[in-house]
């Protein structure tokens, strides 16, 4: 799983218990997962079709930095399914896990599902090439 993005928990992100509001976490997950899917499929014409189970495990508090780990779970003809793990940057404690986030590519004109031409093997090779080009080590 690659941790690609971070956010600072601000006062306007908190619920009545002064912890990260679950709805805000879900908004961030959808946005981060969409960006990941867009980069994987190299198209920004996609929509969220489904978000499976979201499990909240520990709170994030004001001032915490949370990071988003994403990985491709499966690839269909018109879809990609990803998993997103949100954790505390400092403690590495899991805040929440969103599994089975499905995005579907659309034809920009008709807005109907369209094949994206990618496979899990192509995406793995693409990711490895990207990591090599950035001189990063996979986590």
PDB file of N, CA, C and O in Angstrom, residues 7-15 17-21 28 59-66 88 95:
ATOM      1  N   UNK A   7      -3.356  15.032   5.190  1.00  0.00           N
ATOM      2  CA  UNK A   7      -4.197  16.181   5.528  1.00  0.00           C
ATOM      3  C   UNK A   7      -4.031  16.488   7.011  1.00  0.00           C
ATOM      4  O   UNK A   7      -3.815  15.594   7.828  1.00  0.00           O
ATOM      5  N   UNK A   8      -4.185  17.756   7.322  1.00  0.00           N
ATOM      6  CA  UNK A   8      -4.141  18.230   8.699  1.00  0.00           C
ATOM      7  C   UNK A   8      -5.574  18.347   9.202  1.00  0.00           C
ATOM      8  O   UNK A   8      -6.411  18.973   8.550  1.00  0.00           O
ATOM      9  N   UNK A   9      -5.868  17.749  10.348  1.00  0.00           N
ATOM     10  CA  UNK A   9      -7.205  17.842  10.928  1.00  0.00           C
ATOM     11  C   UNK A   9      -7.357  19.220  11.565  1.00  0.00           C
ATOM     12  O   UNK A   9      -6.633  19.565  12.501  1.00  0.00           O
ATOM     13  N   UNK A  10      -8.288  19.983  11.026  1.00  0.00           N
ATOM     14  CA  UNK A  10      -8.522  21.367  11.452  1.00  0.00           C
ATOM     15  C   UNK A  10      -9.799  21.451  12.291  1.00  0.00           C
ATOM     16  O   UNK A  10     -10.621  20.524  12.275  1.00  0.00           O
ATOM     17  N   UNK A  11     -10.015  22.569  12.997  1.00  0.00           N
ATOM     18  CA  UNK A  11     -11.217  22.700  13.845  1.00  0.00           C
ATOM     19  C   UNK A  11     -12.531  22.464  13.094  1.00  0.00           C
ATOM     20  O   UNK A  11     -13.450  21.853  13.641  1.00  0.00           O
ATOM     21  N   UNK A  12     -12.616  22.884  11.850  1.00  0.00           N
ATOM     22  CA  UNK A  12     -13.871  22.708  11.109  1.00  0.00           C
ATOM     23  C   UNK A  12     -14.083  21.264  10.640  1.00  0.00           C
ATOM     24  O   UNK A  12     -15.119  20.954  10.056  1.00  0.00           O
ATOM     25  N   UNK A  13     -13.133  20.365  10.906  1.00  0.00           N
ATOM     26  CA  UNK A  13     -13.255  18.954  10.556  1.00  0.00           C
ATOM     27  C   UNK A  13     -13.769  18.114  11.726  1.00  0.00           C
ATOM     28  O   UNK A  13     -13.950  16.901  11.589  1.00  0.00           O
ATOM     29  N   UNK A  14     -14.026  18.738  12.871  1.00  0.00           N
ATOM     30  CA  UNK A  14     -14.335  18.005  14.099  1.00  0.00           C
ATOM     31  C   UNK A  14     -15.838  17.846  14.327  1.00  0.00           C
ATOM     32  O   UNK A  14     -16.636  18.688  13.926  1.00  0.00           O
ATOM     33  N   UNK A  15     -16.180  16.766  15.036  1.00  0.00           N
ATOM     34  CA  UNK A  15     -17.567  16.543  15.447  1.00  0.00           C
ATOM     35  C   UNK A  15     -17.773  17.078  16.873  1.00  0.00           C
ATOM     36  O   UNK A  15     -16.873  17.711  17.439  1.00  0.00           O
ATOM     37  N   UNK A  17     -17.621  15.603  19.583  1.00  0.00           N
ATOM     38  CA  UNK A  17     -16.688  14.997  20.542  1.00  0.00           C
ATOM     39  C   UNK A  17     -15.250  15.459  20.305  1.00  0.00           C
ATOM     40  O   UNK A  17     -14.317  14.887  20.866  1.00  0.00           O
ATOM     41  N   UNK A  18     -15.089  16.473  19.473  1.00  0.00           N
ATOM     42  CA  UNK A  18     -13.769  17.027  19.149  1.00  0.00           C
ATOM     43  C   UNK A  18     -12.838  16.016  18.497  1.00  0.00           C
ATOM     44  O   UNK A  18     -11.626  16.039  18.710  1.00  0.00           O
ATOM     45  N   UNK A  19     -13.406  15.118  17.699  1.00  0.00           N
ATOM     46  CA  UNK A  19     -12.642  14.164  16.897  1.00  0.00           C
ATOM     47  C   UNK A  19     -13.053  14.363  15.439  1.00  0.00           C
ATOM     48  O   UNK A  19     -14.086  14.987  15.150  1.00  0.00           O
ATOM     49  N   UNK A  20     -12.249  13.838  14.540  1.00  0.00           N
ATOM     50  CA  UNK A  20     -12.551  13.955  13.112  1.00  0.00           C
ATOM     51  C   UNK A  20     -13.947  13.416  12.835  1.00  0.00           C
ATOM     52  O   UNK A  20     -14.272  12.281  13.188  1.00  0.00           O
ATOM     53  N   UNK A  21     -14.779  14.234  12.215  1.00  0.00           N
ATOM     54  CA  UNK A  21     -16.140  13.864  11.854  1.00  0.00           C
ATOM     55  C   UNK A  21     -16.091  12.767  10.797  1.00  0.00           C
ATOM     56  O   UNK A  21     -15.337  12.861   9.827  1.00  0.00           O
ATOM     57  N   UNK A  28     -13.033  12.856   2.344  1.00  0.00           N
ATOM     58  CA  UNK A  28     -11.612  12.793   2.001  1.00  0.00           C
ATOM     59  C   UNK A  28     -11.271  11.479   1.317  1.00  0.00           C
ATOM     60  O   UNK A  28     -10.514  11.447   0.348  1.00  0.00           O
ATOM     61  N   UNK A  59      -9.864   7.497  16.802  1.00  0.00           N
ATOM     62  CA  UNK A  59     -10.152   8.883  16.444  1.00  0.00           C
ATOM     63  C   UNK A  59      -8.915   9.628  15.932  1.00  0.00           C
ATOM     64  O   UNK A  59      -7.784   9.263  16.237  1.00  0.00           O
ATOM     65  N   UNK A  60      -9.185  10.650  15.150  1.00  0.00           N
ATOM     66  CA  UNK A  60      -8.151  11.629  14.790  1.00  0.00           C
ATOM     67  C   UNK A  60      -8.579  12.931  15.455  1.00  0.00           C
ATOM     68  O   UNK A  60      -9.757  13.298  15.414  1.00  0.00           O
ATOM     69  N   UNK A  61      -7.631  13.614  16.052  1.00  0.00           N
ATOM     70  CA  UNK A  61      -7.930  14.819  16.807  1.00  0.00           C
ATOM     71  C   UNK A  61      -7.386  16.048  16.103  1.00  0.00           C
ATOM     72  O   UNK A  61      -6.560  15.952  15.187  1.00  0.00           O
ATOM     73  N   UNK A  62      -7.857  17.204  16.530  1.00  0.00           N
ATOM     74  CA  UNK A  62      -7.378  18.461  15.948  1.00  0.00           C
ATOM     75  C   UNK A  62      -5.864  18.510  16.014  1.00  0.00           C
ATOM     76  O   UNK A  62      -5.259  18.205  17.040  1.00  0.00           O
ATOM     77  N   UNK A  63      -5.242  18.869  14.895  1.00  0.00           N
ATOM     78  CA  UNK A  63      -3.795  18.958  14.824  1.00  0.00           C
ATOM     79  C   UNK A  63      -3.120  17.690  14.339  1.00  0.00           C
ATOM     80  O   UNK A  63      -1.949  17.723  13.978  1.00  0.00           O
ATOM     81  N   UNK A  64      -3.849  16.571  14.345  1.00  0.00           N
ATOM     82  CA  UNK A  64      -3.279  15.329  13.821  1.00  0.00           C
ATOM     83  C   UNK A  64      -3.086  15.437  12.312  1.00  0.00           C
ATOM     84  O   UNK A  64      -3.891  16.065  11.620  1.00  0.00           O
ATOM     85  N   UNK A  65      -2.054  14.807  11.830  1.00  0.00           N
ATOM     86  CA  UNK A  65      -1.864  14.667  10.384  1.00  0.00           C
ATOM     87  C   UNK A  65      -2.278  13.250  10.043  1.00  0.00           C
ATOM     88  O   UNK A  65      -1.789  12.289  10.644  1.00  0.00           O
ATOM     89  N   UNK A  66      -3.226  13.141   9.123  1.00  0.00           N
ATOM     90  CA  UNK A  66      -3.671  11.825   8.678  1.00  0.00           C
ATOM     91  C   UNK A  66      -3.144  11.588   7.274  1.00  0.00           C
ATOM     92  O   UNK A  66      -2.995  12.526   6.489  1.00  0.00           O
ATOM     93  N   UNK A  88      -3.010   7.673  11.291  1.00  0.00           N
ATOM     94  CA  UNK A  88      -2.338   8.798  11.917  1.00  0.00           C
ATOM     95  C   UNK A  88      -0.878   8.770  11.490  1.00  0.00           C
ATOM     96  O   UNK A  88      -0.203   7.747  11.654  1.00  0.00           O
ATOM     97  N   UNK A  95      -6.995   4.888  11.521  1.00  0.00           N
ATOM     98  CA  UNK A  95      -8.175   5.684  11.849  1.00  0.00           C
ATOM     99  C   UNK A  95      -9.402   5.014  11.243  1.00  0.00           C
ATOM    100  O   UNK A  95     -10.391   4.787  11.917  1.00  0.00           O
TER     101      UNK A  95
END
